[in-house]
Tab-separated table of C-alpha atoms and ligand atoms in Angstrom:
chain	number	residue	atom	x	y	z
A	1	UNK	CA	133.116	-58.469	-1.877
A	2	UNK	CA	129.386	-59.091	-1.520
A	3	UNK	CA	128.568	-60.759	1.777
A	4	UNK	CA	124.877	-61.306	1.228
A	5	UNK	CA	122.660	-61.428	-1.859
A	6	UNK	CA	118.876	-61.417	-2.201
A	7	UNK	CA	117.455	-63.494	-5.012
A	8	UNK	CA	114.395	-61.849	-6.525
A	9	UNK	CA	113.157	-65.006	-8.216
A	10	UNK	CA	111.907	-68.538	-7.646
A	11	UNK	CA	112.148	-72.068	-9.044
A	12	UNK	CA	115.200	-73.632	-10.615
A	13	UNK	CA	117.007	-70.346	-11.307
A	14	UNK	CA	116.804	-69.284	-7.647
A	15	UNK	CA	118.317	-72.658	-6.709
A	16	UNK	CA	120.969	-72.247	-9.398
A	17	UNK	CA	121.976	-68.791	-8.123
A	18	UNK	CA	122.136	-70.012	-4.503
A	19	UNK	CA	124.560	-72.740	-5.623
A	20	UNK	CA	127.013	-70.234	-7.101
A	21	UNK	CA	126.678	-67.977	-4.048
A	22	UNK	CA	127.490	-70.850	-1.700
A	23	UNK	CA	130.632	-71.654	-3.643
A	24	UNK	CA	131.637	-67.985	-3.471
A	25	UNK	CA	131.007	-67.891	0.277
A	26	UNK	CA	128.139	-65.407	-0.122
A	27	UNK	CA	125.070	-65.716	2.121
A	28	UNK	CA	121.676	-65.808	0.424
A	29	UNK	CA	118.204	-64.461	1.083
A	30	UNK	CA	115.254	-66.064	-0.705
A	31	UNK	CA	111.946	-64.297	-1.231
A	32	UNK	CA	108.779	-66.264	-1.820
A	33	UNK	CA	105.063	-65.921	-2.378
A	34	UNK	CA	102.486	-67.716	-0.247
A	35	UNK	CA	102.234	-70.348	-3.002
A	36	UNK	CA	105.975	-71.038	-2.768
A	37	UNK	CA	106.350	-71.576	0.987
A	38	UNK	CA	107.423	-75.189	0.361
A	39	UNK	CA	109.665	-74.405	-2.570
A	40	UNK	CA	113.236	-75.681	-2.696
A	41	UNK	CA	114.844	-72.226	-2.956
A	42	UNK	CA	113.307	-71.323	0.412
A	43	UNK	CA	114.895	-74.430	1.942
A	44	UNK	CA	118.290	-73.824	0.398
A	45	UNK	CA	118.781	-70.134	1.201
A	46	UNK	CA	120.215	-68.927	4.497
A	47	UNK	CA	117.178	-66.718	5.086
A	48	UNK	CA	113.736	-66.459	3.521
A	49	UNK	CA	111.168	-63.668	3.464
A	50	UNK	CA	107.554	-63.969	2.331
A	51	UNK	CA	106.681	-61.072	0.025
A	52	UNK	CA	103.007	-61.616	-0.749
A	53	UNK	CA	100.287	-63.651	-2.337
A	54	UNK	CA	100.567	-66.121	-5.206
A	55	UNK	CA	99.991	-63.869	-8.268
A	56	UNK	CA	103.380	-62.479	-9.348
A	57	UNK	CA	101.830	-59.001	-9.527
A	58	UNK	CA	101.405	-59.278	-5.759
A	59	UNK	CA	104.824	-60.780	-4.994
A	60	UNK	CA	107.729	-61.344	-7.408
A	61	UNK	CA	106.857	-58.227	-9.430
A	62	UNK	CA	106.464	-55.907	-6.421
A	63	UNK	CA	109.482	-53.582	-6.444
A	64	UNK	CA	108.523	-52.012	-3.100
A	65	UNK	CA	108.324	-55.350	-1.288
A	66	UNK	CA	111.559	-56.643	-2.771
A	67	UNK	CA	113.409	-53.506	-1.734
A	68	UNK	CA	111.906	-53.666	1.785
A	69	UNK	CA	113.005	-57.292	2.069
A	70	UNK	CA	116.488	-56.363	0.848
A	71	UNK	CA	116.701	-53.585	3.438
A	72	UNK	CA	115.421	-55.735	6.296
A	73	UNK	CA	117.886	-58.503	5.413
A	74	UNK	CA	120.613	-55.913	4.834
A	75	UNK	CA	121.956	-57.360	1.577
A	76	UNK	CA	124.677	-55.931	-0.653
A	77	UNK	CA	123.093	-56.952	-3.932
A	78	UNK	CA	120.033	-58.386	-5.675
A	79	UNK	CA	120.138	-61.099	-8.329
A	80	UNK	CA	116.995	-60.908	-10.479
A	81	UNK	CA	117.327	-64.273	-12.290
A	82	UNK	CA	115.332	-64.358	-15.562
A	83	UNK	CA	111.749	-63.328	-16.277
A	84	UNK	CA	109.966	-61.237	-13.611
A	85	UNK	CA	111.918	-57.980	-13.006
A	86	UNK	CA	115.196	-59.110	-14.575
A	87	UNK	CA	114.906	-56.789	-17.572
A	88	UNK	CA	113.138	-53.925	-15.872
A	89	UNK	CA	115.335	-50.786	-15.971
A	90	UNK	CA	113.163	-49.122	-13.325
A	91	UNK	CA	113.922	-51.942	-10.866
A	92	UNK	CA	117.650	-51.790	-11.655
A	93	UNK	CA	117.491	-48.039	-11.078
A	94	UNK	CA	115.668	-48.285	-7.747
A	95	UNK	CA	118.220	-50.862	-6.540
A	96	UNK	CA	121.116	-48.554	-7.402
A	97	UNK	CA	119.394	-45.577	-5.727
A	98	UNK	CA	118.921	-47.650	-2.562
A	99	UNK	CA	122.591	-48.529	-2.627
A	100	UNK	CA	121.904	-52.167	-3.447
A	101	UNK	CA	123.902	-53.530	-6.368
A	102	UNK	CA	121.747	-54.931	-9.187
A	103	UNK	CA	123.394	-58.044	-10.636
A	104	UNK	CA	122.852	-57.324	-14.294
A	105	UNK	CA	123.539	-54.552	-16.786
A	106	UNK	CA	123.328	-50.897	-15.748
A	107	UNK	CA	119.881	-49.371	-16.189
A	108	UNK	CA	121.404	-47.241	-18.949
A	109	UNK	CA	122.579	-50.265	-20.955
A	110	UNK	CA	119.244	-51.918	-20.297
A	111	UNK	CA	117.353	-48.880	-21.536
A	112	UNK	CA	119.412	-48.792	-24.720
A	113	UNK	CA	118.251	-52.322	-25.562
A	114	UNK	CA	114.800	-52.320	-23.995
A	115	UNK	CA	112.480	-51.586	-26.864
A	116	UNK	CA	112.890	-54.142	-29.662
A	117	UNK	CA	112.362	-51.564	-32.392
A	118	UNK	CA	115.067	-49.336	-30.874
A	119	UNK	CA	117.433	-52.335	-30.524
A	120	UNK	CA	116.955	-52.985	-34.245
A	121	UNK	CA	118.153	-49.470	-35.000
A	122	UNK	CA	121.120	-49.954	-32.685
A	123	UNK	CA	122.044	-53.189	-34.497
A	124	UNK	CA	121.845	-51.369	-37.837
A	125	UNK	CA	124.171	-48.706	-36.466
A	126	UNK	CA	126.566	-51.463	-35.427
A	127	UNK	CA	126.573	-52.686	-39.042
A	128	UNK	CA	124.713	-55.882	-38.112
A	129	UNK	CA	121.981	-57.081	-40.494
A	130	UNK	CA	118.381	-56.974	-39.230
A	131	UNK	CA	115.337	-58.604	-40.888
A	132	UNK	CA	113.821	-56.279	-43.499
A	133	UNK	CA	111.059	-54.312	-41.787
A	134	UNK	CA	109.613	-51.046	-40.543
A	135	UNK	CA	111.705	-48.121	-39.368
A	136	UNK	CA	110.715	-48.199	-35.732
A	137	UNK	CA	107.184	-48.380	-34.378
A	138	UNK	CA	104.318	-48.662	-36.864
A	139	UNK	CA	101.840	-45.960	-35.857
A	140	UNK	CA	99.011	-46.474	-38.347
A	141	UNK	CA	97.263	-49.079	-40.477
A	142	UNK	CA	98.424	-47.234	-43.609
A	143	UNK	CA	102.013	-47.408	-42.458
A	144	UNK	CA	101.615	-51.143	-41.762
A	145	UNK	CA	100.321	-51.715	-45.309
A	146	UNK	CA	103.128	-49.661	-46.836
A	147	UNK	CA	105.772	-51.635	-44.886
A	148	UNK	CA	104.287	-54.976	-45.973
A	149	UNK	CA	104.237	-53.779	-49.571
A	150	UNK	CA	107.899	-52.811	-49.340
A	151	UNK	CA	109.156	-56.076	-47.790
A	152	UNK	CA	106.604	-58.527	-49.191
A	153	UNK	CA	104.433	-61.113	-47.421
A	154	UNK	CA	104.535	-63.010	-45.111
A	155	UNK	CA	105.289	-60.479	-42.399
A	156	UNK	CA	105.444	-60.668	-38.631
A	157	UNK	CA	103.828	-58.035	-36.407
A	158	UNK	CA	105.833	-57.909	-33.178
A	159	UNK	CA	105.309	-56.087	-29.887
A	160	UNK	CA	108.246	-53.783	-29.080
A	161	UNK	CA	107.892	-54.882	-25.443
A	162	UNK	CA	107.235	-58.553	-26.232
A	163	UNK	CA	108.931	-61.522	-24.605
A	164	UNK	CA	108.563	-65.188	-23.735
A	165	UNK	CA	107.412	-65.940	-27.298
A	166	UNK	CA	104.329	-63.792	-26.850
A	167	UNK	CA	103.162	-60.721	-28.757
A	168	UNK	CA	103.756	-61.938	-32.322
A	169	UNK	CA	101.348	-62.301	-35.257
A	170	UNK	CA	101.943	-63.556	-38.793
A	171	UNK	CA	100.166	-61.909	-41.732
A	172	UNK	CA	100.013	-63.391	-45.229
A	173	UNK	CA	98.032	-60.666	-46.992
A	174	UNK	CA	96.563	-57.152	-46.624
A	175	UNK	CA	93.393	-58.413	-44.943
A	176	UNK	CA	95.126	-60.466	-42.248
A	177	UNK	CA	97.642	-57.642	-41.794
A	178	UNK	CA	95.014	-55.012	-40.987
A	179	UNK	CA	93.195	-57.369	-38.656
A	180	UNK	CA	96.439	-58.618	-37.069
A	181	UNK	CA	97.768	-55.090	-36.624
A	182	UNK	CA	94.872	-54.077	-34.372
A	183	UNK	CA	94.703	-57.358	-32.432
A	184	UNK	CA	98.476	-57.323	-31.899
A	185	UNK	CA	98.304	-53.769	-30.513
A	186	UNK	CA	95.452	-54.625	-28.163
A	187	UNK	CA	97.137	-57.814	-26.979
A	188	UNK	CA	100.447	-56.035	-26.446
A	189	UNK	CA	98.736	-53.347	-24.391
A	190	UNK	CA	97.125	-55.982	-22.172
A	191	UNK	CA	100.166	-58.249	-21.850
A	192	UNK	CA	102.991	-55.715	-21.637
A	193	UNK	CA	101.276	-52.385	-20.864
A	194	UNK	CA	102.658	-51.065	-24.148
A	195	UNK	CA	100.747	-51.199	-27.429
A	196	UNK	CA	103.740	-50.402	-29.657
A	197	UNK	CA	104.335	-52.842	-32.531
A	198	UNK	CA	106.776	-53.064	-35.440
A	199	UNK	CA	106.837	-55.190	-38.559
A	200	UNK	CA	109.474	-57.616	-39.769
A	201	UNK	CA	109.812	-59.960	-42.711
A	202	UNK	CA	108.602	-63.383	-41.582
A	203	UNK	CA	111.178	-66.050	-42.379
A	204	UNK	CA	109.755	-69.517	-43.029
A	205	UNK	CA	111.506	-72.149	-40.914
A	206	UNK	CA	114.646	-70.246	-39.929
A	207	UNK	CA	117.210	-71.248	-37.299
A	208	UNK	CA	117.396	-69.516	-33.941
A	209	UNK	CA	121.055	-69.103	-33.045
A	210	UNK	CA	122.197	-66.916	-30.169
A	211	UNK	CA	125.526	-65.832	-28.724
A	212	UNK	CA	126.417	-65.671	-25.068
A	213	UNK	CA	128.284	-62.494	-24.271
A	214	UNK	CA	130.128	-61.375	-21.199
A	215	UNK	CA	131.112	-57.748	-20.613
A	216	UNK	CA	132.666	-56.171	-17.547
A	217	UNK	CA	132.395	-52.617	-16.203
A	218	UNK	CA	135.577	-51.564	-18.002
A	219	UNK	CA	134.634	-52.223	-21.590
A	220	UNK	CA	136.134	-55.715	-21.966
A	221	UNK	CA	133.783	-57.907	-23.963
A	222	UNK	CA	134.035	-61.519	-25.072
A	223	UNK	CA	131.562	-64.035	-26.453
A	224	UNK	CA	131.189	-67.592	-25.212
A	225	UNK	CA	130.020	-69.125	-28.452
A	226	UNK	CA	126.582	-69.945	-29.767
A	227	UNK	CA	123.529	-71.940	-28.778
A	228	UNK	CA	121.110	-73.382	-31.309
A	229	UNK	CA	117.596	-72.948	-29.909
A	230	UNK	CA	115.551	-73.836	-32.979
A	231	UNK	CA	113.575	-76.618	-31.295
A	232	UNK	CA	110.680	-74.450	-30.114
A	233	UNK	CA	107.017	-74.759	-29.300
A	234	UNK	CA	104.974	-71.579	-29.778
A	235	UNK	CA	108.141	-69.528	-30.288
A	236	UNK	CA	109.440	-70.800	-26.932
A	237	UNK	CA	112.565	-72.886	-26.665
A	238	UNK	CA	112.271	-76.537	-25.644
A	239	UNK	CA	115.658	-78.088	-26.519
A	240	UNK	CA	118.928	-76.199	-26.958
A	241	UNK	CA	122.398	-77.329	-27.961
A	242	UNK	CA	125.898	-76.090	-28.509
A	243	UNK	CA	127.702	-76.071	-30.859
A	244	UNK	CA	124.995	-75.450	-33.468
A	245	UNK	CA	124.809	-78.298	-36.000
A	246	UNK	CA	123.994	-75.769	-38.726
A	247	UNK	CA	127.222	-73.877	-38.069
A	248	UNK	CA	129.294	-77.043	-37.572
A	249	UNK	CA	128.010	-78.854	-40.658
A	250	UNK	CA	127.274	-76.066	-43.106
A	251	UNK	CA	128.547	-72.610	-42.249
A	252	UNK	CA	131.726	-72.907	-40.198
A	253	UNK	CA	132.720	-69.272	-40.759
A	254	UNK	CA	129.462	-68.021	-39.217
A	255	UNK	CA	130.729	-68.499	-35.639
A	256	UNK	CA	133.380	-65.869	-36.069
A	257	UNK	CA	131.138	-63.471	-38.007
A	258	UNK	CA	128.143	-63.723	-35.692
A	259	UNK	CA	130.318	-63.656	-32.576
A	260	UNK	CA	131.892	-60.426	-33.798
A	261	UNK	CA	128.460	-58.948	-34.536
A	262	UNK	CA	127.252	-59.847	-31.032
A	263	UNK	CA	130.274	-58.234	-29.401
A	264	UNK	CA	129.867	-55.131	-31.573
A	265	UNK	CA	126.267	-54.697	-30.409
A	266	UNK	CA	127.317	-55.076	-26.758
A	267	UNK	CA	130.019	-52.474	-27.348
A	268	UNK	CA	127.663	-49.881	-28.812
A	269	UNK	CA	125.144	-50.418	-26.002
A	270	UNK	CA	127.960	-50.112	-23.428
A	271	UNK	CA	126.794	-53.404	-22.054
A	272	UNK	CA	128.309	-54.549	-18.752
A	273	UNK	CA	127.070	-57.977	-17.640
A	274	UNK	CA	126.194	-61.386	-19.047
A	275	UNK	CA	123.752	-61.181	-21.927
A	276	UNK	CA	122.602	-62.948	-25.046
A	277	UNK	CA	122.366	-61.643	-28.577
A	278	UNK	CA	119.697	-63.548	-30.519
A	279	UNK	CA	119.686	-64.015	-34.303
A	280	UNK	CA	117.752	-65.901	-36.897
A	281	UNK	CA	119.682	-67.618	-39.656
A	282	UNK	CA	118.286	-68.758	-43.015
A	283	UNK	CA	119.284	-71.836	-45.030
A	284	UNK	CA	121.730	-69.778	-47.089
A	285	UNK	CA	123.687	-68.803	-43.988
A	286	UNK	CA	122.426	-65.210	-43.830
A	287	UNK	CA	121.950	-64.024	-40.281
A	288	UNK	CA	119.718	-61.300	-38.865
A	289	UNK	CA	119.613	-59.692	-35.426
A	290	UNK	CA	116.501	-60.358	-33.313
A	291	UNK	CA	117.023	-58.942	-29.815
A	292	UNK	CA	119.311	-58.807	-26.810
A	293	UNK	CA	118.304	-60.672	-23.640
A	294	UNK	CA	119.737	-58.560	-20.877
A	295	UNK	CA	119.995	-61.246	-18.217
A	296	UNK	CA	121.184	-64.764	-17.542
A	297	UNK	CA	119.257	-67.154	-19.762
A	298	UNK	CA	117.453	-70.414	-19.104
A	299	UNK	CA	119.803	-72.320	-21.422
A	300	UNK	CA	123.095	-70.929	-20.007
A	301	UNK	CA	124.228	-74.347	-18.604
A	302	UNK	CA	125.091	-75.817	-22.024
A	303	UNK	CA	127.568	-72.976	-22.536
A	304	UNK	CA	128.998	-73.649	-19.084
A	305	UNK	CA	129.478	-77.304	-19.979
A	306	UNK	CA	131.446	-76.715	-23.184
A	307	UNK	CA	133.477	-73.755	-21.904
A	308	UNK	CA	134.108	-75.051	-18.379
A	309	UNK	CA	132.866	-71.876	-16.668
A	310	UNK	CA	130.291	-70.836	-14.097
A	311	UNK	CA	128.492	-67.970	-15.825
A	312	UNK	CA	126.554	-66.903	-12.735
A	313	UNK	CA	129.736	-66.739	-10.693
A	314	UNK	CA	131.254	-64.518	-13.391
A	315	UNK	CA	128.097	-62.402	-13.503
A	316	UNK	CA	128.332	-61.809	-9.740
A	317	UNK	CA	132.067	-61.018	-9.887
A	318	UNK	CA	131.498	-58.524	-12.701
A	319	UNK	CA	128.721	-56.832	-10.713
A	320	UNK	CA	131.211	-56.512	-7.847
A	321	UNK	CA	133.462	-54.550	-10.195
A	322	UNK	CA	135.988	-57.256	-11.015
A	323	UNK	CA	137.486	-57.095	-14.498
A	324	UNK	CA	137.194	-59.943	-16.989
A	325	UNK	CA	140.458	-61.804	-16.762
A	326	UNK	CA	140.277	-63.288	-20.235
A	327	UNK	CA	140.243	-62.228	-23.849
A	328	UNK	CA	138.513	-63.883	-26.792
A	329	UNK	CA	141.493	-66.135	-27.481
A	330	UNK	CA	141.242	-67.590	-23.976
A	331	UNK	CA	137.712	-68.917	-24.522
A	332	UNK	CA	137.973	-72.566	-25.561
A	333	UNK	CA	135.187	-74.929	-26.526
A	334	UNK	CA	135.258	-78.627	-25.819
A	335	UNK	CA	132.685	-81.278	-26.674
A	336	UNK	CA	128.958	-80.936	-27.089
A	337	UNK	CA	126.109	-80.127	-24.715
A	338	UNK	CA	122.308	-80.383	-24.933
A	339	UNK	CA	119.543	-79.154	-22.677
A	340	UNK	CA	115.948	-80.380	-22.466
A	341	UNK	CA	113.552	-78.145	-20.587
A	342	UNK	CA	111.362	-80.315	-18.387
A	343	UNK	CA	107.949	-78.661	-18.329
A	344	UNK	CA	104.874	-79.647	-16.353
A	345	UNK	CA	102.633	-79.664	-19.390
A	346	UNK	CA	100.928	-82.014	-21.816
A	347	UNK	CA	102.687	-81.957	-25.195
A	348	UNK	CA	99.864	-83.973	-26.716
A	349	UNK	CA	97.257	-81.440	-25.605
A	350	UNK	CA	98.770	-78.298	-27.085
A	351	UNK	CA	101.315	-78.029	-24.246
A	352	UNK	CA	98.594	-77.250	-21.740
A	353	UNK	CA	100.105	-76.659	-18.267
A	354	UNK	CA	99.762	-79.575	-15.848
A	355	UNK	CA	100.281	-78.228	-12.325
A	356	UNK	CA	99.711	-80.437	-9.286
A	357	UNK	CA	101.493	-82.717	-6.859
A	358	UNK	CA	104.564	-84.675	-7.900
A	359	UNK	CA	104.058	-88.166	-6.512
A	360	UNK	CA	107.300	-89.907	-7.308
A	361	UNK	CA	110.512	-88.186	-8.318
A	362	UNK	CA	113.797	-89.702	-9.381
A	363	UNK	CA	116.366	-87.570	-11.210
A	364	UNK	CA	118.903	-89.141	-13.585
A	365	UNK	CA	122.607	-89.137	-12.818
A	366	UNK	CA	125.844	-90.621	-14.010
A	367	UNK	CA	128.672	-89.172	-16.016
A	368	UNK	CA	127.983	-86.098	-18.114
A	369	UNK	CA	124.480	-85.581	-16.685
A	370	UNK	CA	123.371	-82.408	-14.908
A	371	UNK	CA	119.943	-81.628	-13.470
A	372	UNK	CA	119.031	-78.033	-12.574
A	373	UNK	CA	115.695	-78.262	-10.822
A	374	UNK	CA	113.714	-77.311	-7.755
A	375	UNK	CA	111.397	-80.326	-7.983
A	376	UNK	CA	111.139	-83.146	-5.424
A	377	UNK	CA	108.681	-85.901	-4.466
A	378	UNK	CA	105.656	-84.372	-2.791
A	379	UNK	CA	106.265	-80.920	-4.265
A	380	UNK	CA	103.078	-79.206	-5.396
A	381	UNK	CA	103.639	-77.217	-8.599
A	382	UNK	CA	101.671	-73.985	-8.285
A	383	UNK	CA	99.547	-72.901	-11.247
A	384	UNK	CA	100.527	-69.233	-10.925
A	385	UNK	CA	103.904	-69.407	-12.663
A	386	UNK	CA	105.851	-70.778	-15.580
A	387	UNK	CA	105.472	-74.526	-16.131
A	388	UNK	CA	109.210	-75.263	-16.336
A	389	UNK	CA	110.169	-77.479	-13.399
A	390	UNK	CA	113.697	-78.311	-14.367
A	391	UNK	CA	116.369	-78.671	-16.985
A	392	UNK	CA	118.223	-81.788	-17.964
A	393	UNK	CA	121.655	-81.098	-19.408
A	394	UNK	CA	124.065	-83.619	-20.862
A	395	UNK	CA	127.634	-83.333	-22.027
A	396	UNK	CA	129.490	-85.557	-24.479
A	397	UNK	CA	132.766	-85.556	-26.389
A	398	UNK	CA	130.726	-85.090	-29.536
A	399	UNK	CA	127.093	-84.535	-30.549
A	400	UNK	CA	126.376	-88.223	-30.895
A	401	UNK	CA	127.533	-88.915	-27.349
A	402	UNK	CA	125.585	-85.971	-25.904
A	403	UNK	CA	122.404	-87.187	-27.651
A	404	UNK	CA	122.811	-90.830	-26.598
A	405	UNK	CA	123.442	-89.697	-23.046
A	406	UNK	CA	120.384	-87.419	-23.109
A	407	UNK	CA	118.247	-90.248	-24.355
A	408	UNK	CA	119.543	-92.506	-21.576
A	409	UNK	CA	118.979	-89.771	-18.942
A	410	UNK	CA	115.452	-88.931	-20.138
A	411	UNK	CA	114.673	-92.618	-19.803
A	412	UNK	CA	115.808	-92.567	-16.170
A	413	UNK	CA	113.911	-89.397	-15.248
A	414	UNK	CA	110.832	-90.479	-13.306
A	415	UNK	CA	108.163	-87.947	-12.460
A	416	UNK	CA	104.659	-89.170	-11.685
A	417	UNK	CA	101.453	-87.382	-10.677
A	418	UNK	CA	101.696	-84.711	-13.380
A	419	UNK	CA	102.183	-84.618	-17.145
A	420	UNK	CA	105.636	-83.668	-18.431
A	421	UNK	CA	107.464	-83.084	-21.710
A	422	UNK	CA	109.895	-85.976	-21.089
A	423	UNK	CA	108.362	-88.579	-23.446
A	424	UNK	CA	107.921	-85.962	-26.155
A	425	UNK	CA	111.556	-84.941	-25.928
A	426	UNK	CA	112.568	-88.573	-26.075
A	427	UNK	CA	110.645	-88.744	-29.373
A	428	UNK	CA	112.474	-85.710	-30.751
A	429	UNK	CA	115.834	-87.249	-29.842
A	430	UNK	CA	114.981	-90.371	-31.880
A	431	UNK	CA	113.926	-88.373	-34.932
A	432	UNK	CA	116.280	-89.022	-37.876
A	433	UNK	CA	116.352	-85.352	-38.935
A	434	UNK	CA	117.185	-84.229	-35.416
A	435	UNK	CA	119.884	-86.889	-35.235
A	436	UNK	CA	121.384	-85.582	-38.483
A	437	UNK	CA	121.254	-82.062	-37.082
A	438	UNK	CA	118.855	-80.918	-39.775
A	439	UNK	CA	116.077	-78.900	-38.168
A	440	UNK	CA	114.584	-75.405	-38.032
A	441	UNK	CA	112.125	-73.511	-35.817
A	442	UNK	CA	109.356	-75.310	-37.743
A	443	UNK	CA	110.526	-78.712	-36.474
A	444	UNK	CA	107.946	-79.391	-33.748
A	445	UNK	CA	105.027	-78.272	-35.896
A	446	UNK	CA	106.180	-80.548	-38.715
A	447	UNK	CA	106.632	-83.425	-36.260
A	448	UNK	CA	103.102	-82.930	-34.884
A	449	UNK	CA	101.614	-82.800	-38.387
A	450	UNK	CA	103.353	-86.038	-39.321
A	451	UNK	CA	102.094	-87.579	-36.080
A	452	UNK	CA	98.449	-86.825	-36.825
A	453	UNK	CA	98.559	-87.999	-40.446
B	501	ADP	P1	115.323	-67.733	-22.534
B	501	ADP	O1	115.761	-67.126	-23.795
B	501	ADP	O2	116.183	-67.474	-21.359
B	501	ADP	O3	114.926	-69.140	-22.713
B	501	ADP	P2	112.561	-67.173	-22.312
B	501	ADP	O4	112.079	-66.322	-23.421
B	501	ADP	O5	112.186	-68.597	-22.298
B	501	ADP	O6	114.094	-66.904	-22.191
B	501	ADP	O7	112.147	-66.500	-20.959
B	501	ADP	C1	112.630	-66.898	-19.710
B	501	ADP	C2	111.538	-66.720	-18.719
B	501	ADP	O8	111.110	-65.382	-18.692
B	501	ADP	C3	110.314	-67.530	-19.035
B	501	ADP	O9	109.745	-67.897	-17.803
B	501	ADP	C4	109.427	-66.550	-19.792
B	501	ADP	O10	108.089	-66.908	-19.678
B	501	ADP	C5	109.763	-65.266	-19.069
B	501	ADP	N1	109.695	-64.030	-19.864
B	501	ADP	C6	110.630	-63.516	-20.665
B	501	ADP	N2	110.274	-62.327	-21.169
B	501	ADP	C7	109.056	-62.057	-20.661
B	501	ADP	C8	108.144	-60.967	-20.776
B	501	ADP	N3	108.422	-59.875	-21.485
B	501	ADP	N4	106.981	-61.055	-20.116
B	501	ADP	C9	106.706	-62.128	-19.373
B	501	ADP	N5	107.530	-63.176	-19.211
B	501	ADP	C10	108.676	-63.156	-19.837
B	502	ADP	P1	110.874	-63.106	-27.668
B	502	ADP	O1	111.147	-61.785	-27.035
B	502	ADP	O2	109.494	-63.565	-27.441
B	502	ADP	O3	111.927	-64.085	-27.341
B	502	ADP	P2	112.080	-63.005	-30.346
B	502	ADP	O4	112.114	-61.824	-31.233
B	502	ADP	O5	113.348	-63.394	-29.693
B	502	ADP	O6	110.948	-62.792	-29.240
B	502	ADP	O7	111.511	-64.219	-31.184
B	502	ADP	C1	111.144	-65.441	-30.593
B	502	ADP	C2	111.057	-66.512	-31.672
B	502	ADP	O8	110.089	-66.155	-32.662
B	502	ADP	C3	112.320	-66.737	-32.462
B	502	ADP	O9	113.200	-67.635	-31.815
B	502	ADP	C4	111.799	-67.299	-33.773
B	502	ADP	O10	111.465	-68.659	-33.649
B	502	ADP	C5	110.530	-66.513	-33.956
B	502	ADP	N1	110.752	-65.305	-34.773
B	502	ADP	C6	110.999	-64.054	-34.330
B	502	ADP	N2	111.156	-63.181	-35.348
B	502	ADP	C7	111.002	-63.901	-36.475
B	502	ADP	C8	111.019	-63.591	-37.877
B	502	ADP	N3	111.225	-62.344	-38.322
B	502	ADP	N4	110.809	-64.602	-38.752
B	502	ADP	C9	110.565	-65.859	-38.326
B	502	ADP	N5	110.532	-66.218	-37.045
B	502	ADP	C10	110.747	-65.258	-36.120
B	503	MG	MG1	113.922	-63.913	-27.785
């Protein structure tokens, strides 16, 4: 049994992890940057250690400082949360070498799924469809042109090390392809320290549907159903829901097929933690593998709500070596759940971040409402990190009830002093197409265009 865990993260996910630890009777150690001294995770943990200055490259991304903190606090394990070092096989490796358990997949499983072009090949091997595209990394301009010719325009140039919706470029013809190829490589080098890119068919207005998987150290793997994350801004999720209206209303048999595909990929990669297999789905019900997120995800609470589980608790138990005590038939789904990411940004100014001091703060409550957040009145949102300051999650017996409840809860959520996405999300919830469950990844762009006409 772990007695003490260090959380190598900040914000709402650090708070979320501390909550599960407390219920398990595990003591917690928070780490924080100088900018986060007044952050809620520091208050909530049993101990807290400052690990450096505000930029994440000088704090949350410093492997040496995290390991020193873990050794000083004498912890049994490190939970990396999401973002930062959560998908860094080197960090997982260093933890293991220092005899500190890394709460996530083994560095070997992580390595197998690290590079997006390599993951594509792995999915192919598993018999799972991938978007038509290049065989691995595209090394030259000529190769890029030949790939585009083979699959047809539009195409998407993607960084093999990309993430967080960054490192992607659409090309509609040879000229924009050549230009995009070089810019994408340069940008990828700067953003991810890796200039490798590959090319995929660009699907117009597809659906983003992902499957939550859970695998233990002994080869037991189950999936916990899907999440529809098609409501995105700049390829980043804003609203997520489960079950997916596309699957429920149009392609009922997809749940079984895609779930099987997700489990098959986890099997081949010898995956051994919680993870997410992401797909895009077209209007004909064809699905294609995108990538595996080798960590707990932002939107995990909606799965918890409809399956009645604590995914972080399970993730910790698995890391401790406990076997999964359930098989696929034991996973039951009940009702409907939606999540709105509450970001400190201005949706009407291109989602520009809006850091600063929260003046007034009142979080919604009542039946079927859950708030995962580190925000409070007087909290100063630092400009150095992600702009997400919380997540509002609702549960209902059916989709209609979950939406009505979300709308009610968004209306109660009061945050002043900064700009937030709340009013914008309220608008999405009133949209007739959203209400009917008819939307794709192009939804927000279409909504904005209609708004300016
Ligand atoms: P999820 O699928 O869990 O919603 P996101 O793609 O939104 O994941 O990423 C979760 C967090 O991790 C966000 O803060 C995002 O900015 C960050 N993130 C994910 N991948 C990367 C990456 N490769 N580089 C930088 N930040 C990343
Ligand atoms: P990231 O690592 O940034 O999460 P993903 O490959 O998961 O990158 O893609 C993020 C989003 O970009 C998807 O949810 C989808 O909206 C869009 N996208 C990715 N690949 C394609 C594609 N081939 N065609 C159309 N949209 C895509
Ligand atoms: Mg993704």
